[in-house]
Short mmCIF file of C-alpha atoms in Angstrom, two decimals:
data_model
loop_
_atom_site.label_atom_id
_atom_site.label_comp_id
_atom_site.label_asym_id
_atom_site.label_seq_id
_atom_site.Cartn_x
_atom_site.Cartn_y
_atom_site.Cartn_z
CA LYS A 322 -0.32 -0.15 -0.25
CA ALA A 323 1.18 3.09 -1.11
CA GLY A 324 2.07 6.33 2.01
CA VAL A 325 1.44 9.40 1.03
CA THR A 326 3.51 11.24 -1.51
CA GLN A 327 4.43 14.76 -1.44
CA THR A 328 6.27 16.01 -4.29
CA PRO A 329 8.70 18.23 -4.58
CA ARG A 330 11.28 16.97 -2.13
CA TYR A 331 12.98 20.44 -2.05
CA LEU A 332 12.04 23.23 -3.46
CA ILE A 333 13.72 27.00 -3.62
CA LYS A 334 12.18 29.58 -4.34
CA THR A 335 13.22 34.00 -5.00
CA ARG A 336 11.53 35.95 -1.59
CA GLY A 337 8.33 37.43 -3.29
CA GLN A 338 7.29 34.55 -5.58
CA GLN A 339 4.20 31.51 -4.91
CA VAL A 340 4.80 28.25 -4.56
CA THR A 341 2.21 25.39 -4.57
CA LEU A 342 3.01 22.13 -3.08
CA SER A 343 1.69 18.97 -3.88
CA CYS A 344 0.18 16.10 -1.01
CA SER A 345 -0.97 12.49 -3.04
CA PRO A 346 -2.96 10.78 -0.01
CA ILE A 347 -3.45 7.05 1.00
CA SER A 348 -5.85 5.04 -1.12
CA GLY A 349 -8.77 5.43 0.65
CA HIS A 350 -7.96 8.68 2.71
CA ARG A 351 -10.17 11.79 2.56
CA SER A 352 -8.67 13.70 4.99
CA VAL A 353 -5.33 15.38 4.23
CA SER A 354 -3.85 18.12 6.43
CA TRP A 355 -0.86 20.55 6.27
CA TYR A 356 1.18 20.77 8.76
CA GLN A 357 4.56 23.76 8.95
CA GLN A 358 7.86 22.69 10.60
CA THR A 359 10.37 25.10 11.33
CA PRO A 360 13.56 25.59 13.86
CA GLY A 361 11.63 28.38 16.02
CA GLN A 362 8.40 27.75 15.94
CA GLY A 363 8.35 23.86 16.23
CA LEU A 364 5.48 21.44 14.29
CA GLN A 365 2.05 24.40 13.20
CA PHE A 366 -0.80 23.45 11.98
CA LEU A 367 -1.36 25.22 8.54
CA PHE A 368 -5.18 23.56 7.76
CA GLU A 369 -7.32 20.33 7.07
CA TYR A 370 -8.68 19.21 3.96
CA PHE A 371 -11.96 16.52 3.77
CA SER A 372 -13.96 16.57 0.84
CA GLU A 373 -12.30 18.73 -1.20
CA THR A 374 -13.94 21.05 2.23
CA GLN A 375 -10.84 23.07 4.32
CA ARG A 376 -12.67 22.06 7.90
CA ASN A 377 -9.91 23.05 9.69
CA LYS A 378 -7.45 26.08 9.68
CA GLY A 379 -4.53 26.91 11.92
CA ASN A 380 -3.45 30.37 12.69
CA PHE A 381 -1.45 31.94 9.18
CA PRO A 382 -1.93 34.57 7.32
CA GLY A 383 -3.86 34.47 3.84
CA ARG A 384 -0.77 34.30 1.74
CA PHE A 385 -1.17 30.03 2.58
CA SER A 386 -3.35 28.61 1.65
CA GLY A 387 -4.92 25.28 0.46
CA ARG A 388 -7.56 22.79 -1.68
CA GLN A 389 -8.82 19.23 -2.07
CA PHE A 390 -9.56 17.98 -5.25
CA SER A 391 -11.60 15.37 -6.23
CA ASN A 392 -9.56 12.23 -6.18
CA SER A 393 -8.74 12.97 -2.16
CA ARG A 394 -4.72 14.96 -3.79
CA SER A 395 -4.35 18.40 -2.05
CA GLU A 396 -2.40 20.65 -2.50
CA MET A 397 -1.11 24.33 -0.55
CA ASN A 398 0.22 27.54 -2.23
CA VAL A 399 1.58 30.42 -0.76
CA SER A 400 1.78 33.88 -2.49
CA THR A 401 4.53 36.34 -2.00
CA LEU A 402 6.59 34.73 -0.58
CA GLU A 403 8.99 35.46 2.42
CA LEU A 404 12.50 34.51 4.46
CA GLY A 405 9.92 32.95 7.23
CA ASP A 406 8.10 31.31 5.12
CA SER A 407 11.62 28.72 4.41
CA ALA A 408 10.66 25.27 6.40
CA LEU A 409 9.59 21.56 6.21
CA TYR A 410 5.94 21.53 4.63
CA LEU A 411 4.57 17.96 5.99
CA CYS A 412 1.77 16.85 4.78
CA ALA A 413 -0.40 13.81 6.76
CA SER A 414 -3.52 11.96 5.46
CA SER A 415 -6.69 9.94 7.82
CA PRO A 416 -9.46 7.73 6.57
CA ASN A 417 -11.56 10.66 7.43
CA GLY A 418 -9.57 12.68 10.01
CA GLY A 419 -10.96 11.51 13.61
CA PRO A 420 -8.39 10.96 15.96
CA ALA A 421 -8.73 7.26 16.69
CA TYR A 422 -7.85 6.40 13.01
CA GLY A 423 -4.12 8.52 13.29
CA TYR A 424 -2.14 9.93 10.67
CA THR A 425 -0.01 8.94 8.33
CA PHE A 426 2.36 11.77 7.66
CA GLY A 427 4.11 12.35 4.28
CA SER A 428 8.53 12.46 4.14
CA GLY A 429 7.60 16.69 3.63
CA THR A 430 8.98 19.10 1.02
CA ARG A 431 11.57 21.52 1.78
CA LEU A 432 10.88 24.91 1.19
CA THR A 433 13.97 27.33 1.24
CA VAL A 434 13.33 31.21 0.11
CA VAL A 435 15.86 33.38 -0.22
CA ALA B 245 -5.82 26.39 23.64
CA GLN B 246 -4.04 23.05 24.31
CA THR B 247 -0.39 23.40 24.62
CA VAL B 248 2.51 20.00 25.28
CA THR B 249 5.25 20.57 27.36
CA GLN B 250 8.16 18.43 26.62
CA SER B 251 10.91 19.80 29.01
CA GLN B 252 13.89 17.14 28.06
CA PRO B 253 15.61 19.15 24.16
CA GLU B 254 17.85 15.82 24.44
CA MET B 255 17.99 11.95 25.97
CA SER B 256 20.76 8.96 25.74
CA VAL B 257 20.31 5.76 26.21
CA GLN B 258 22.64 3.20 26.19
CA GLU B 259 21.92 0.21 23.96
CA ALA B 260 19.56 -2.28 24.88
CA GLU B 261 18.57 0.13 28.09
CA THR B 262 15.64 1.52 29.15
CA VAL B 263 14.34 5.38 28.76
CA THR B 264 11.42 7.73 29.53
CA LEU B 265 10.77 10.60 27.80
CA SER B 266 8.38 13.05 29.44
CA CYS B 267 5.20 14.87 28.34
CA THR B 268 2.58 16.79 30.19
CA TYR B 269 -0.17 18.86 28.59
CA ASP B 270 -2.59 21.29 28.80
CA THR B 271 -7.05 21.27 27.90
CA SER B 272 -10.34 21.72 29.68
CA GLU B 273 -10.93 18.45 27.25
CA SER B 274 -12.09 15.27 28.65
CA ASP B 275 -11.75 12.99 25.69
CA TYR B 276 -9.19 13.41 23.56
CA TYR B 277 -6.12 11.64 22.26
CA LEU B 278 -2.21 11.38 22.76
CA PHE B 279 -0.01 10.32 19.74
CA TRP B 280 4.14 9.65 20.08
CA TYR B 281 5.36 10.32 16.57
CA LYS B 282 9.19 9.64 15.22
CA GLN B 283 10.61 11.81 13.03
CA PRO B 284 14.23 10.34 12.01
CA PRO B 285 16.21 12.25 9.63
CA SER B 286 14.46 11.23 6.89
CA ARG B 287 12.10 13.62 7.70
CA GLN B 288 9.06 11.22 8.05
CA MET B 289 7.50 11.60 10.88
CA ILE B 290 6.05 8.18 12.31
CA LEU B 291 3.92 7.46 14.73
CA VAL B 292 4.73 5.03 17.74
CA ILE B 293 2.30 4.95 19.79
CA ARG B 294 -1.92 5.96 20.63
CA GLN B 295 -3.41 6.98 23.95
CA GLU B 296 -7.61 7.42 24.12
CA ALA B 297 -8.02 9.50 26.83
CA TYR B 298 -10.66 7.70 27.90
CA LYS B 299 -8.86 4.48 28.21
CA GLN B 300 -6.84 3.95 31.53
CA GLN B 301 -5.02 1.22 30.44
CA ASN B 302 -1.79 2.61 29.38
CA ALA B 303 -1.06 1.22 25.41
CA THR B 304 2.12 -0.51 24.78
CA GLU B 305 3.30 -1.85 21.06
CA ASN B 306 6.22 -4.29 21.29
CA ARG B 307 8.91 -2.29 22.94
CA PHE B 308 7.33 1.23 23.02
CA SER B 309 4.72 1.95 25.83
CA VAL B 310 3.49 4.67 27.72
CA ASN B 311 2.33 6.29 30.82
CA PHE B 312 -1.14 7.95 31.93
CA GLN B 313 -1.39 10.38 33.76
CA LYS B 314 -4.76 11.38 33.35
CA ALA B 315 -5.58 13.85 36.41
CA ALA B 316 -1.63 15.44 36.57
CA LYS B 317 -2.12 15.68 32.36
CA SER B 318 0.81 13.98 31.99
CA PHE B 319 2.03 11.08 29.42
CA SER B 320 5.47 9.92 29.43
CA LEU B 321 6.67 7.87 26.97
CA LYS B 322 9.01 3.64 28.06
CA ILE B 323 11.62 2.39 24.99
CA SER B 324 12.29 -0.63 26.69
CA ASP B 325 15.73 -2.69 25.42
CA SER B 326 16.98 0.43 23.03
CA GLN B 327 18.15 -0.20 20.24
CA LEU B 328 20.19 1.82 17.30
CA GLY B 329 16.86 3.20 15.24
CA ASP B 330 15.14 4.05 18.26
CA ALA B 331 17.57 7.05 17.63
CA ALA B 332 15.78 10.17 16.84
CA MET B 333 13.04 13.78 17.80
CA TYR B 334 10.31 12.43 19.31
CA PHE B 335 7.29 14.39 19.62
CA CYS B 336 4.38 14.35 22.14
CA ALA B 337 1.74 15.22 20.51
CA TYR B 338 -2.84 16.55 20.65
CA MET B 339 -6.06 16.07 19.44
CA GLY B 340 -9.32 16.47 20.75
CA THR B 341 -12.49 15.54 19.79
CA LEU B 342 -14.94 18.53 19.71
CA THR B 343 -15.69 19.64 16.70
CA GLY B 344 -14.62 23.02 16.99
CA GLY B 345 -10.66 22.36 17.95
CA GLY B 346 -10.54 18.76 16.37
CA ASN B 347 -8.82 17.33 14.19
CA LYS B 348 -6.03 19.26 14.16
CA LEU B 349 -2.41 17.53 15.97
CA THR B 350 -0.77 19.97 19.06
CA PHE B 351 2.63 18.65 18.99
CA GLY B 352 5.27 20.05 21.43
CA THR B 353 9.14 20.95 20.54
CA GLY B 354 10.26 16.94 20.56
CA THR B 355 12.94 14.97 22.73
CA GLN B 356 15.98 13.65 20.32
CA LEU B 357 16.49 10.54 21.79
CA LYS B 358 20.59 9.79 21.18
CA VAL B 359 21.22 5.88 21.14
CA GLU B 360 24.75 4.92 22.23
CA LEU B 361 26.67 1.94 21.50
#
């Protein structure tokens, strides 16, 4: 059974640009969540999607957005990149998003903003 | 808001010995889940063990077990017979069950575990 796949693995962008990250969940999983991991702030929740609807959102500016497609694949977009957006972005999938099932994480996308 | 605290930034253990990682949390909810995740250098977060708050019995998974003290809001992880492959960053995490606050994991700051020969 394939795991959670995140692409690309590494990304270098220039300040002011925008970026789109992709996440393919485990087959049959309908919930996808995104987290940002930085040395200073640790792991922080960005948002969660379930059946193409955003169910929960963390405390991030509007430059961070996401969407989920009918096949449960999800993308997150960051516009007008800032140096502080450099981080590891992790995606996690779950059958229905409930805590009883836990979450399976991907290996992340390492974004560097220069 | 829920918070998770891991007070040990680094821990070391000898191979084959036992080590305990500490975690405390704060919540006003009565029903919730607690998790320990492991993050090796490969970056992927791997679920180690899960505890449901309404279950008094401590969860175990092979060499991994927890000591869940609900009243004290404490959730420690014990690793027995430590192996070199256990070396990683360990994160304690909380997830509530209320509709408004559920479906998101709140993580602690992590404990870096080193396993020595």
